[in-house]
Tab-separated table of C-alpha atoms and ligand atoms in Angstrom:
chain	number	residue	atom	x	y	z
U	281	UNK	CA	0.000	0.000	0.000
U	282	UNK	CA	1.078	3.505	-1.012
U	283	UNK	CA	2.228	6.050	1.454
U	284	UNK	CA	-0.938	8.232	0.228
U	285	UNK	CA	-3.317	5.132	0.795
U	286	UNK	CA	-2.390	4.991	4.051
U	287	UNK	CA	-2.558	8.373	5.025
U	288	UNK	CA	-6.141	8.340	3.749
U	289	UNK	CA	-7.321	5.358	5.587
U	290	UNK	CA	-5.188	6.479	8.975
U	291	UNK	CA	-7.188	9.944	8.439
U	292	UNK	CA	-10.724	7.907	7.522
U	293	UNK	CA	-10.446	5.607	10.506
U	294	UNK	CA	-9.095	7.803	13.090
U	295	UNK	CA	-12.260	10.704	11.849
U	296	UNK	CA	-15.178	8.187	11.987
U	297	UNK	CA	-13.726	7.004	14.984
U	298	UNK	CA	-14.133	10.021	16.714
U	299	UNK	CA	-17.589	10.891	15.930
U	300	UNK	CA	-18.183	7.078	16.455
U	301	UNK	CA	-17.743	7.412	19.859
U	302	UNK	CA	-20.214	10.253	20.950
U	303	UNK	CA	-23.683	9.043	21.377
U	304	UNK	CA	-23.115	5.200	21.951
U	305	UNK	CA	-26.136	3.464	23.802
U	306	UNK	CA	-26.116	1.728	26.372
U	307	UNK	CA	-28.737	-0.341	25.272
U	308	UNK	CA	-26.675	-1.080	21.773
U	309	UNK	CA	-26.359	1.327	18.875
U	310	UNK	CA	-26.021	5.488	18.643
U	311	UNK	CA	-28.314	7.704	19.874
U	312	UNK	CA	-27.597	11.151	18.882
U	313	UNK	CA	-30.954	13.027	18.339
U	314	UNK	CA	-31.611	16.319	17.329
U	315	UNK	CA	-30.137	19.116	19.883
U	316	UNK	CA	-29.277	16.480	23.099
U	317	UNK	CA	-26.017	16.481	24.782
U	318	UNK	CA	-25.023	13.798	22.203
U	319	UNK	CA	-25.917	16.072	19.525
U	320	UNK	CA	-23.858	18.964	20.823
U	321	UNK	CA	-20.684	16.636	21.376
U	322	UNK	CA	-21.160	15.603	17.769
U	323	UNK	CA	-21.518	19.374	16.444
U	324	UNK	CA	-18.231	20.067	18.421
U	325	UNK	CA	-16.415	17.516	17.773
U	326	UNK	CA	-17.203	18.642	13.510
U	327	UNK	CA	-15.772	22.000	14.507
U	328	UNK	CA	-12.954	20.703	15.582
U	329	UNK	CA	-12.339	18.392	12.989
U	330	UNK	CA	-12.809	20.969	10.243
U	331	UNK	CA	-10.256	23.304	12.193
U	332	UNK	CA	-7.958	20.583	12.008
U	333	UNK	CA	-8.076	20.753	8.389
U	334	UNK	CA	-7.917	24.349	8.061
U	335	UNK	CA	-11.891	24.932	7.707
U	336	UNK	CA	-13.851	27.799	8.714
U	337	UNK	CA	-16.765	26.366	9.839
U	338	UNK	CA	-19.912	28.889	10.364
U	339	UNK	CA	-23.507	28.157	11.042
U	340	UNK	CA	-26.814	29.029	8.875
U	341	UNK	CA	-29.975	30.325	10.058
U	342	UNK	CA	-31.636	27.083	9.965
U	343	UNK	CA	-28.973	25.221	12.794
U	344	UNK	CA	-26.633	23.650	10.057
U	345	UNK	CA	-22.879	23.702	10.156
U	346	UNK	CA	-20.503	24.544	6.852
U	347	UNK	CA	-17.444	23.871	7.133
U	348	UNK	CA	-15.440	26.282	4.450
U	349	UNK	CA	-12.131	25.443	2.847
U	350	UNK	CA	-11.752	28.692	0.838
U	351	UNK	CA	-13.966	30.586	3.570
U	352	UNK	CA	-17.905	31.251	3.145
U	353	UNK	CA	-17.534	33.943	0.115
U	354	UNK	CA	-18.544	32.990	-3.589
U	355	UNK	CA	-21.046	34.130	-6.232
U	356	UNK	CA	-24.401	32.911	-6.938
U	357	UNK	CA	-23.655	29.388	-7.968
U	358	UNK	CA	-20.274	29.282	-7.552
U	359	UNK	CA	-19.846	26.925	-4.500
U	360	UNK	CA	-19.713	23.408	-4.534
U	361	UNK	CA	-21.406	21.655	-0.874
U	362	UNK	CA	-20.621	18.032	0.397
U	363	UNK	CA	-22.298	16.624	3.300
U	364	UNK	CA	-24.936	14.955	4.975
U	365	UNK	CA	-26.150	14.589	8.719
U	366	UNK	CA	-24.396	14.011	12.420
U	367	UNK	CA	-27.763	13.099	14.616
U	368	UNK	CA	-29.181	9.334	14.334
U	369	UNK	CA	-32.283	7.763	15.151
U	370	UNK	CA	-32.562	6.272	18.339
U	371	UNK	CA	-30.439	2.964	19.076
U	372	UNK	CA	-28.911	3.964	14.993
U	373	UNK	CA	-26.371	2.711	12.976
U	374	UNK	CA	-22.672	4.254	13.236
U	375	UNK	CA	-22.785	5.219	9.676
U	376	UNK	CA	-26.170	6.839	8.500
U	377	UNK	CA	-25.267	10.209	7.855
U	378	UNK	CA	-21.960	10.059	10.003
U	379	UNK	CA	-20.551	8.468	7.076
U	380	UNK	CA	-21.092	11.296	4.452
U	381	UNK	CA	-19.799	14.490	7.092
U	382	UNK	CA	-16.595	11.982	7.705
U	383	UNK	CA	-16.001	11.365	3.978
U	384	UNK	CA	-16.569	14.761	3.384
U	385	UNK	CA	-14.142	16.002	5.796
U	386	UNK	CA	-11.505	13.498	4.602
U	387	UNK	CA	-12.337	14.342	1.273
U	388	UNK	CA	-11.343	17.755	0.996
U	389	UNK	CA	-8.247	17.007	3.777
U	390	UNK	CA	-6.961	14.447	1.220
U	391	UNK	CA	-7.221	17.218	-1.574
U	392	UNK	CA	-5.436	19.883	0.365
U	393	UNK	CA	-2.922	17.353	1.785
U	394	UNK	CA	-1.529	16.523	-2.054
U	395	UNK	CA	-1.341	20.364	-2.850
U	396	UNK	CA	-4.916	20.673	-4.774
U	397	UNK	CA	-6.310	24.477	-4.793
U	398	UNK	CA	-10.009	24.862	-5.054
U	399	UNK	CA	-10.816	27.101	-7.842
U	400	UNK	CA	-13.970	27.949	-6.374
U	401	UNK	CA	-15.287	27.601	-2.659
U	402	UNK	CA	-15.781	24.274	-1.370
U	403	UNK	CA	-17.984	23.523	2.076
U	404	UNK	CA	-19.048	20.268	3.967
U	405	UNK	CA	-21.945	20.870	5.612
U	406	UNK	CA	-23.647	18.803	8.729
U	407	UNK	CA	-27.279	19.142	8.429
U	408	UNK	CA	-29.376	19.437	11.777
U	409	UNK	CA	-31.830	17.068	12.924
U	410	UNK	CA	-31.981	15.044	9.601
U	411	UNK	CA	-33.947	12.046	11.223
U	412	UNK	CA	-36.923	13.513	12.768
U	413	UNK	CA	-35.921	11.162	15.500
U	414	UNK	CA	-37.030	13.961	18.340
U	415	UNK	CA	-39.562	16.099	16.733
U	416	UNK	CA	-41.035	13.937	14.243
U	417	UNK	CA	-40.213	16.206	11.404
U	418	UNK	CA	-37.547	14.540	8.984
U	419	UNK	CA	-34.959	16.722	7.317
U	420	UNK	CA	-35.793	19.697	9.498
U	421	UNK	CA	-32.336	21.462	8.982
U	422	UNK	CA	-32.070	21.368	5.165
U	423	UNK	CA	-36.068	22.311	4.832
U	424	UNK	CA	-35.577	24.780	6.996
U	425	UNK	CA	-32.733	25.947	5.006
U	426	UNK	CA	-34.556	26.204	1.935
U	427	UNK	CA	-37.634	27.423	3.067
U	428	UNK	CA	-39.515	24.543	3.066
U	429	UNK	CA	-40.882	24.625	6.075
U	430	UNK	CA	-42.172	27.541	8.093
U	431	UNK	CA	-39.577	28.228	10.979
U	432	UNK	CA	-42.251	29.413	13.724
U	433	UNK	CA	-44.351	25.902	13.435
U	434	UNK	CA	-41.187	24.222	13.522
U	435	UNK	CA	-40.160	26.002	16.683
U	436	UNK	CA	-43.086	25.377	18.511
U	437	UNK	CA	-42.973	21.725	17.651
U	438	UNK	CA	-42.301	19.597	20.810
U	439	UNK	CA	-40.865	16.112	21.545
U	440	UNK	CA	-42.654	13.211	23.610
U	441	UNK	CA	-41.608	15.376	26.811
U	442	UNK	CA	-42.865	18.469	26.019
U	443	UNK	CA	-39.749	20.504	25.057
U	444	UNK	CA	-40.052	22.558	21.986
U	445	UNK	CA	-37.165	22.633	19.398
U	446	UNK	CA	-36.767	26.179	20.181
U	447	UNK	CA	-36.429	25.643	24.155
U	448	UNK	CA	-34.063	22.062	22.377
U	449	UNK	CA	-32.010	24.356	20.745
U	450	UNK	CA	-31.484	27.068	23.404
U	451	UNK	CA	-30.546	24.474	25.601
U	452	UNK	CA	-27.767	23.144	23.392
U	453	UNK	CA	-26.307	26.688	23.351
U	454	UNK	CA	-27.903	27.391	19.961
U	455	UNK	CA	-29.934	30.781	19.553
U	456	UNK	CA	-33.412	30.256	18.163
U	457	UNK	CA	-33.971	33.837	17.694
U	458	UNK	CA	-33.420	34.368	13.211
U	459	UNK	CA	-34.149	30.558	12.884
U	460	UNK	CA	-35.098	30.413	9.194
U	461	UNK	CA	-34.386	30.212	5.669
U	462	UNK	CA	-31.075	31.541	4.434
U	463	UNK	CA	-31.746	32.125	0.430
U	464	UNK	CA	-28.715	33.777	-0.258
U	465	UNK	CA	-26.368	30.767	0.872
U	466	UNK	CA	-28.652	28.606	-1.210
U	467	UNK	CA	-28.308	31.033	-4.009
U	468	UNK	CA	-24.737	30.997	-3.562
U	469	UNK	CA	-24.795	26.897	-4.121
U	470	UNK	CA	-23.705	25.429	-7.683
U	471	UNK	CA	-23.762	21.468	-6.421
U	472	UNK	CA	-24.808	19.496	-3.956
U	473	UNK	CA	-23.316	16.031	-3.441
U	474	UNK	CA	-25.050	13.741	-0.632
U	475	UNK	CA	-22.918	10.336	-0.279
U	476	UNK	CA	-24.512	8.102	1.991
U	477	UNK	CA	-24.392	4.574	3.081
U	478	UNK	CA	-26.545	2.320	1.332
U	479	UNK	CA	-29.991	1.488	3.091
U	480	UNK	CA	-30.884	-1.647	1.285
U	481	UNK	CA	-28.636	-4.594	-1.009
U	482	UNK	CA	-28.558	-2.923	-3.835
U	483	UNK	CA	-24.947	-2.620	-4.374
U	484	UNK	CA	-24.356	-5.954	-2.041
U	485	UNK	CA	-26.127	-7.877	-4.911
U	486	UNK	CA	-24.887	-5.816	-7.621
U	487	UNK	CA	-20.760	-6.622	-6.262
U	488	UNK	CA	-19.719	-3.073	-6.481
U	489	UNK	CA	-18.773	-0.806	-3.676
U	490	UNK	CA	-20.160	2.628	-4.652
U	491	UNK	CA	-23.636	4.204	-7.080
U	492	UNK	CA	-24.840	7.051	-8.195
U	493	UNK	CA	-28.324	7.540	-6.623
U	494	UNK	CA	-30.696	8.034	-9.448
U	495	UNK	CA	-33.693	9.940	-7.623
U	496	UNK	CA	-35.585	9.219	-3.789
U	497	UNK	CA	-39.219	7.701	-4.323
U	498	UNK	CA	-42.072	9.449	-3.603
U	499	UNK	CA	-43.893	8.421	-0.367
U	500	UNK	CA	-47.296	8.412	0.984
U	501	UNK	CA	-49.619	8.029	3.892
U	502	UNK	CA	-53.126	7.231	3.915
U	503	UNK	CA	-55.642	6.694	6.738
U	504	UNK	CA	-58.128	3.840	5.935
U	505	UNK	CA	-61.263	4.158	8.154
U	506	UNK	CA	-63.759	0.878	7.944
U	507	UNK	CA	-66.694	0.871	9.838
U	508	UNK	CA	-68.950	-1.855	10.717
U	509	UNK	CA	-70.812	-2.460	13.909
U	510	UNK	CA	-69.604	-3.964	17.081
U	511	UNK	CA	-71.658	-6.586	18.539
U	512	UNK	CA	-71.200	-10.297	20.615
U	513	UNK	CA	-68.480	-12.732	19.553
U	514	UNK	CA	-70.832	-15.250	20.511
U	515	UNK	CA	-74.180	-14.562	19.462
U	516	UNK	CA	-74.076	-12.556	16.272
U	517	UNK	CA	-74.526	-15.207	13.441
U	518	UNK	CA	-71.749	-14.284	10.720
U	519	UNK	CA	-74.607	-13.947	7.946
U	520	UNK	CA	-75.582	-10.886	10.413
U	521	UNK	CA	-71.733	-9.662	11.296
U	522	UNK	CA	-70.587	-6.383	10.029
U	523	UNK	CA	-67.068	-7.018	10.236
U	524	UNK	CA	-64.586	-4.499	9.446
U	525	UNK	CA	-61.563	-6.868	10.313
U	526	UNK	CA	-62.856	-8.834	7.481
U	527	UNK	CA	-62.398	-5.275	5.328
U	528	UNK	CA	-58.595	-4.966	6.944
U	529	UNK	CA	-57.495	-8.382	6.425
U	530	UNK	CA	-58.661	-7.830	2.320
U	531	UNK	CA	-56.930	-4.364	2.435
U	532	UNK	CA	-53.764	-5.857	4.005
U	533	UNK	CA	-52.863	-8.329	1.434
U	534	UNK	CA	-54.027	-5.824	-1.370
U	535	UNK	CA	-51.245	-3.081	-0.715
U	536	UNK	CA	-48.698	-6.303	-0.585
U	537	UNK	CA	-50.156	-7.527	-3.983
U	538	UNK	CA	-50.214	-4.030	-5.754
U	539	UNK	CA	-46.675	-3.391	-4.238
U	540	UNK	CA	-45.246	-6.570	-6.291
U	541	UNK	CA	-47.019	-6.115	-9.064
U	542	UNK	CA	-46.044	-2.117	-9.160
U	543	UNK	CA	-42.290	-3.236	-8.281
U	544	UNK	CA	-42.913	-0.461	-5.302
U	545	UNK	CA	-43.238	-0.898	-0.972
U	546	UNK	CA	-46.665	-0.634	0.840
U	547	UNK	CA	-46.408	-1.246	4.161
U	548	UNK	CA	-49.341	-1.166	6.968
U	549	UNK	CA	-47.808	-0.719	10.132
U	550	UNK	CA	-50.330	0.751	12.395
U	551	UNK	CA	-54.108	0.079	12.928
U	552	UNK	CA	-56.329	0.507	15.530
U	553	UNK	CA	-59.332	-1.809	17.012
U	554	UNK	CA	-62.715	-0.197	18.215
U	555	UNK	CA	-63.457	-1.747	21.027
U	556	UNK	CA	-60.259	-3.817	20.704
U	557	UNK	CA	-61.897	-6.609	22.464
U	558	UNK	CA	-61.096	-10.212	22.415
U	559	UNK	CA	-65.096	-10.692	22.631
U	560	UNK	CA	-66.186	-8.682	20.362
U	561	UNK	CA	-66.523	-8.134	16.586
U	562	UNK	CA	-64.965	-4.749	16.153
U	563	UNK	CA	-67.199	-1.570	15.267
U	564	UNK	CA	-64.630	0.109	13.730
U	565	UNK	CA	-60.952	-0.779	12.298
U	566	UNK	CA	-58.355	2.239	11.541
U	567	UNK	CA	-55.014	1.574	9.397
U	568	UNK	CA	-52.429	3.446	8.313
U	569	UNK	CA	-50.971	2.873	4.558
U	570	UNK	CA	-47.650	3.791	4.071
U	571	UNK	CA	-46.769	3.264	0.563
U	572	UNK	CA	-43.362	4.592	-1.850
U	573	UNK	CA	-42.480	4.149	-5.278
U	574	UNK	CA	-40.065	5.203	-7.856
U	575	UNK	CA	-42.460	7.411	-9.282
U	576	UNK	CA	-45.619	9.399	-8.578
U	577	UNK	CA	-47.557	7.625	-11.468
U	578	UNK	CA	-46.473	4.285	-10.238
U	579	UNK	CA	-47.782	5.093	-6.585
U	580	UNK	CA	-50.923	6.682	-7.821
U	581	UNK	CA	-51.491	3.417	-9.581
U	582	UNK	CA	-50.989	1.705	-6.265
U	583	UNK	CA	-53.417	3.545	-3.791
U	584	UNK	CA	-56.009	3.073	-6.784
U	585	UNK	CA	-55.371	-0.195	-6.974
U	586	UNK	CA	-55.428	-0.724	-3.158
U	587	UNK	CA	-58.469	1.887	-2.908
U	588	UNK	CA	-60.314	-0.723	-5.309
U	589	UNK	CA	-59.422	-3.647	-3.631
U	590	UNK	CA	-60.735	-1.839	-0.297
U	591	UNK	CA	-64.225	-0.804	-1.800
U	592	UNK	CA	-64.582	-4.372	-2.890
U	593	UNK	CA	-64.185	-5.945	0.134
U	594	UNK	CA	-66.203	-3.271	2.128
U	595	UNK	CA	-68.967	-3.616	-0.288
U	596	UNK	CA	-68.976	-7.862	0.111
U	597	UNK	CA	-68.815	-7.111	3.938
U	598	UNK	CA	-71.242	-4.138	3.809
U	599	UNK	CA	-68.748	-2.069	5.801
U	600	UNK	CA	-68.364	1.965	5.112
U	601	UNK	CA	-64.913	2.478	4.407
U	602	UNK	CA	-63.243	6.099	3.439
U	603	UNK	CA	-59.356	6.184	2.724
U	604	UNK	CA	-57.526	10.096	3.247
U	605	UNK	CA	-54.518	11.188	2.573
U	606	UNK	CA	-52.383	12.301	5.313
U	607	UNK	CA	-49.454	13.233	3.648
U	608	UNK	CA	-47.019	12.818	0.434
U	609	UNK	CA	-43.924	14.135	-0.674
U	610	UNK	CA	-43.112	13.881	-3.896
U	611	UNK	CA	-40.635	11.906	-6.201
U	612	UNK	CA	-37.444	14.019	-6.561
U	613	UNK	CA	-35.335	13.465	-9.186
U	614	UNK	CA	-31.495	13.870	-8.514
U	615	UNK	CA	-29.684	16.208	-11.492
U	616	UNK	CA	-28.826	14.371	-14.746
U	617	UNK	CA	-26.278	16.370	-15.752
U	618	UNK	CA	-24.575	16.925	-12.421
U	619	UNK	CA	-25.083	12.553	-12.146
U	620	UNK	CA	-23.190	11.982	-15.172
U	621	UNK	CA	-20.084	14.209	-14.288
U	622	UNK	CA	-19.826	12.476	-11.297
U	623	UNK	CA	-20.074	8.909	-13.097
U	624	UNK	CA	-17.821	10.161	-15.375
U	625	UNK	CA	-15.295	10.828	-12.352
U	626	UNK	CA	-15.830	7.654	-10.543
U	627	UNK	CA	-14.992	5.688	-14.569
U	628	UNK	CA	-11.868	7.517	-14.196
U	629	UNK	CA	-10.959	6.498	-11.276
U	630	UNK	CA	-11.891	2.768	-12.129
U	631	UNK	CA	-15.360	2.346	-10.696
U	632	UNK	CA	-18.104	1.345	-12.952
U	633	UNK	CA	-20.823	2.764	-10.476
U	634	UNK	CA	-24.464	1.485	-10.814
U	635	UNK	CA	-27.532	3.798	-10.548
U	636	UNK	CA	-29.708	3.300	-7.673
U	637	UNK	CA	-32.569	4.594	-6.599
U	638	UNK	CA	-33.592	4.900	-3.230
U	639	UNK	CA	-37.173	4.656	-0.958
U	640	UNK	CA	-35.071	6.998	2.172
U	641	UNK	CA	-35.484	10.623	2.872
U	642	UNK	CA	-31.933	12.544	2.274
U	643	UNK	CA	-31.564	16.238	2.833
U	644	UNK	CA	-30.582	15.954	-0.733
U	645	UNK	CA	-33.848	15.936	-1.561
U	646	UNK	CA	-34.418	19.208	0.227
U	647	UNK	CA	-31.617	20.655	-1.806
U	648	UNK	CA	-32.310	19.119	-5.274
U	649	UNK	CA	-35.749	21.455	-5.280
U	650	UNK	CA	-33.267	23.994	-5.490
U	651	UNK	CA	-29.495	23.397	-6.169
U	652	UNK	CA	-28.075	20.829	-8.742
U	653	UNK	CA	-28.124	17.588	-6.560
U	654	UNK	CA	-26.244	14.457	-6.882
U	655	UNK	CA	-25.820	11.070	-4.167
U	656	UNK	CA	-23.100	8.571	-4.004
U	657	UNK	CA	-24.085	5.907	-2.084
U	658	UNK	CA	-21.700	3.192	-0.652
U	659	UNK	CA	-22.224	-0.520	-0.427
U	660	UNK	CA	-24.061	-1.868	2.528
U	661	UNK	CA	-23.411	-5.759	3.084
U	662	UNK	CA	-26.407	-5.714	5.080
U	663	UNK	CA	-28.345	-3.591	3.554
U	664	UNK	CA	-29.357	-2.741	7.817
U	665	UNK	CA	-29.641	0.316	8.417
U	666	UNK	CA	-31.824	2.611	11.388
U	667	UNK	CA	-30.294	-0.148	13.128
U	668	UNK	CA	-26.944	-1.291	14.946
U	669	UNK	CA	-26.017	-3.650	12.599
U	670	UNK	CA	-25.417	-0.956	9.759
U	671	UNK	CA	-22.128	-1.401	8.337
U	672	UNK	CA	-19.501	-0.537	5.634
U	673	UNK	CA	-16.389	-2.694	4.726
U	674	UNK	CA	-13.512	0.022	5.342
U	675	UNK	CA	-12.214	-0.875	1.868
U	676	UNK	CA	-15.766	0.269	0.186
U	677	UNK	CA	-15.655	3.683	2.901
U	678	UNK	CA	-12.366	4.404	1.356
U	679	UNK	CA	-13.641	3.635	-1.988
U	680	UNK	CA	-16.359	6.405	-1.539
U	681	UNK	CA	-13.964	8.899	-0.382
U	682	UNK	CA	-11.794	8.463	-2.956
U	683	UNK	CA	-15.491	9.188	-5.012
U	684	UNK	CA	-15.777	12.091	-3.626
U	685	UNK	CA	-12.733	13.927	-3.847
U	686	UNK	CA	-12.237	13.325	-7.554
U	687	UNK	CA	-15.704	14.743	-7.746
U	688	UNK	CA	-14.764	18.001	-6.163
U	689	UNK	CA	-11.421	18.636	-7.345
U	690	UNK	CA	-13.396	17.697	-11.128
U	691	UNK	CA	-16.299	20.613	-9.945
U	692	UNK	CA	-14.645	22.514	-7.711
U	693	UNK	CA	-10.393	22.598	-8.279
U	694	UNK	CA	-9.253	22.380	-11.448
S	964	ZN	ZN1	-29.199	9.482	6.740
C-alpha cells in the first residue's frame, strides 16, 4: 500500500472514529438526536475536525454547520457543498449520515494534503436534525434551510416530553432567535453532493462498492377508516356480522399484492381496534398505509389499486370504508447532468458505479428542489440500516472517499 493510501485510511479511521464514539447506547447502537447532549458533542467535535483541516466552519440560520475550505464567500452558484447529517435515530447505525460528514471532511483534507487548490469555494456541511428522531419532522435542517418549512411551526414543535425545538435548541447553546431560511447561501450553491451509506442490497447484490443515486421515491400516507358495527363474539350469526376486520385483512394483502405487481413498498404498520376486544366483533378498524415508489404515477397506480381492492371488500362485507390522505412528498429526481459528471469521475478512477434509486429521505432531496443535486451511495453488506447492525467494509468507505474527492477537485479545483 502507497504512502498516500495509508494516510487516507489512517485519516478515515481515526475521523469516523471520533464521531463514532459520541452518542453510543447503552442499550446497543447510537443515539444522537436532534439538539441532546449527544448532539452537541457531535456538532463540536465537527468544529474541531474541520479546524484541524484548516476549515472555517460557520452556522446558517436554519442550525446547520458549513465547514469552508476557501472561507464562506462565492457568487451565486459558484460553490460546490458536500455533506450529509451528524444526529441518528434512536439505538442507529454508526454510519447513516456520520458516514457522508466523515467522507466529506476526509475528502477535501486528502485534496489539500496533495497540494490541490479549489478554484472555487468548497464547504461540507452537517445538516441538523436530519432524522426527525425527536420532533417527528424529517430533514428539518435542510427544509428549513430552503424554506420549506415555516420556521415558527417548527419552533413550537415539541418532543414526547414536552420541550419545543426552540427551548431544544437554546438548551444546546444554539440561539433560536433568526431561525429560518437563508436564500442567499442557497443562491450561492452550484452542487450538492449527498454520499450516503446504502440502506438496502442494492450494491451488495450488484458486487460493487459505490452508485450514483438516481432519484428518492415518492412516499405516501393514507388513513383507511372501515366501519362496521360492534356486537357479541358469541351470538351474532356471521350472515348478520358487520365485520370491518374482514375489510382490513382484504386491504392488508391488497397493498402487498399491488406493491409486487407495481415493483414499489406498501407497508401497513399501524391500525387501531374499536373496542379492541377479544369478545367482540370490532365496530370500527383504523389503518395506516404507508406506501413509496419510484415514481408518482407508479404510486398513484398503487393507492387506486389498493383503494379498489378496499371498496370491494367493504362492499362484500357491507362495511363503510373512506381512505384520506395524510401526507405525500413527492418523487425528486437527482440532477442528470450533475449525475453523469460524477459517473464520469468515478470511470476515471476505475469504478463502474451502478444507478440506484432509493425509498429513504436525504436532505438531498431538500436541496435538489433547489441546487443541482447528486448522491453517491456506498455498499451496505447488510443492507441494515436505522439499526446497529449498519455497516460498511472500510475498503468500500475508502472507496467512496476516494469518489468524492475526484468529484470536487473535477467541480470545484481544477
Ligand atoms: Zn441518513
Amino acid at each position: 500500500m502507497s504512502g498516500s493510501e495509508d494516510r487516507l485510511r489512517d485519516e478515515f479511521e481515526a475521523c469516523f472514529g471520533g464521531l463514532a464514539a459520541i452518542g453510543q447506547d447503552p442499550a446497543g447502537g447510537w443515539t444522537r438526536l436532534a439538539w441532546t447532549e449527544e448532539d452537541r458533542a457531535a456538532r463540536s467535535w465537527f468544529e474541531s475536525e474541520a479546524a484541524a483541516r484548516g476549515l472555517t466552519v460557520d452556522q446558517d440560520p436554519a442550525g446547520n454547520l458549513w465547514a469552508w475550505w476557501t472561507g464562506p464567500a462565492g457568487g451565486s452558484g459558484e460553490v460546490v457543498a458536500v455533506g450529509s447529517h451528524l444526529d441518528t435515530v434512536r439505538r442507529g447505525g454508526a454510519y447513516d449520515g456520520a458516514l457522508g460528514v466523515v467522507s466529506g471532511l476526509v475528502a477535501v483534507g486528502e485534496l489539500a494534503a496533495r497540494g490541490v487548490e479549489p478554484r472555487q469555494p468548497v464547504a461540507v456541511v452537517a445538516f441538523a436534525d436530519e432524522e426527525g428522531g425527536r420532533f417527528g419532522l424529517p430533514t428539518l435542517g435542510s427544509r428549513v434551510l430552503t424554506g420549506a418549512l415555516d420556521p415558527d411551526d417548527v419552533l413550537g414543535r415539541a418532543d414526547q416530553d414536552g420541550v419545543t425545538v426552540a427551548e431544544a435548541m437554546a438548551a444546546a447553546g444554539v440561539d433560536p432567535a433568526g431561525f429560518g431560511p437563508d436564500p442567499a447561501r442557497v443562491g450561492r450553491l452550484g452542487a450538492f453532493v449527498e454520499l450516503h451509506v446504502e440502506q438496502g442490497r442494492g450494491l451488495a447484490d450488484l458486487g460493487q462498492p459505490v452508485a450514483l443515486g438516481t432519484g428518492i421515491w415518492t412516499h405516501g400516507r393514507w388513513r383507511l377508516t372501515l366501519t362496521g358495527e360492534a356486537n357479541h363474539a358469541g351470538t351474532t350469526r356471521l350472515a348478520d356480522r358487520r365485520d370491518p376486520m374482514l375489510g382490513l385483512a382484504a386491504a392488508v394483502l391488497a397493498a402487498r399484492a399491488a406493491a409486487t405487481e407495481l415493483e414499489a413498498v406498501a407497508t401497513v404498520g399501524r391500525v387501531v381496534v374499536e373496542p379492541n376486544s377479544s369478545n367482540a366483533v370490532p365496530g370500527r378498524v383504523s389503518a395506516w398505509l404507508d406506501a413509496r415508489a419510484e415514481r408518482d404515477q407508479t404510486l398513484d397506480w398503487l393507492v387506486a389499486a389498493f383503494e379498489a381492492a378496499v371498496m370491494e371488500a367493504a362492499g362484500r362485507n357491507r362495511l363503510e370504508a373512506a381512505l384520506a390522505l395524510e401526507s405525500r412528498s413527492p418523487g425528486v429526481e437527482l440532477d442528470p447532468d450533475l449525475t453523469a459528471r460524477l459517473a464520469a469521475c468515478l470511470r476515471a478512477g476505475g469504478l463502474e458505479p451502478p444507478g440506484l434509486p432509493t425509498a429513504a429521505g436525504h436532505d438531498a432531496a431538500s436541496l435538489a428542489a433547489a441546487v443541482p443535486t447528486a448522491m453517491l451511495f456506498v455498499r451496505n453488506p447488510t443492507g441494515a440500516s436505522h439499526s446497529p447492525a449498519e455497516t460498511a467494509d472500510l475498503a468500500d468507505c475508502l472507496a467512496g472517499v476516494r469518489a468524492l474527492a475526484a468529484v470536487l477537485e473535477d467541480l470545484a479545483c481544477r
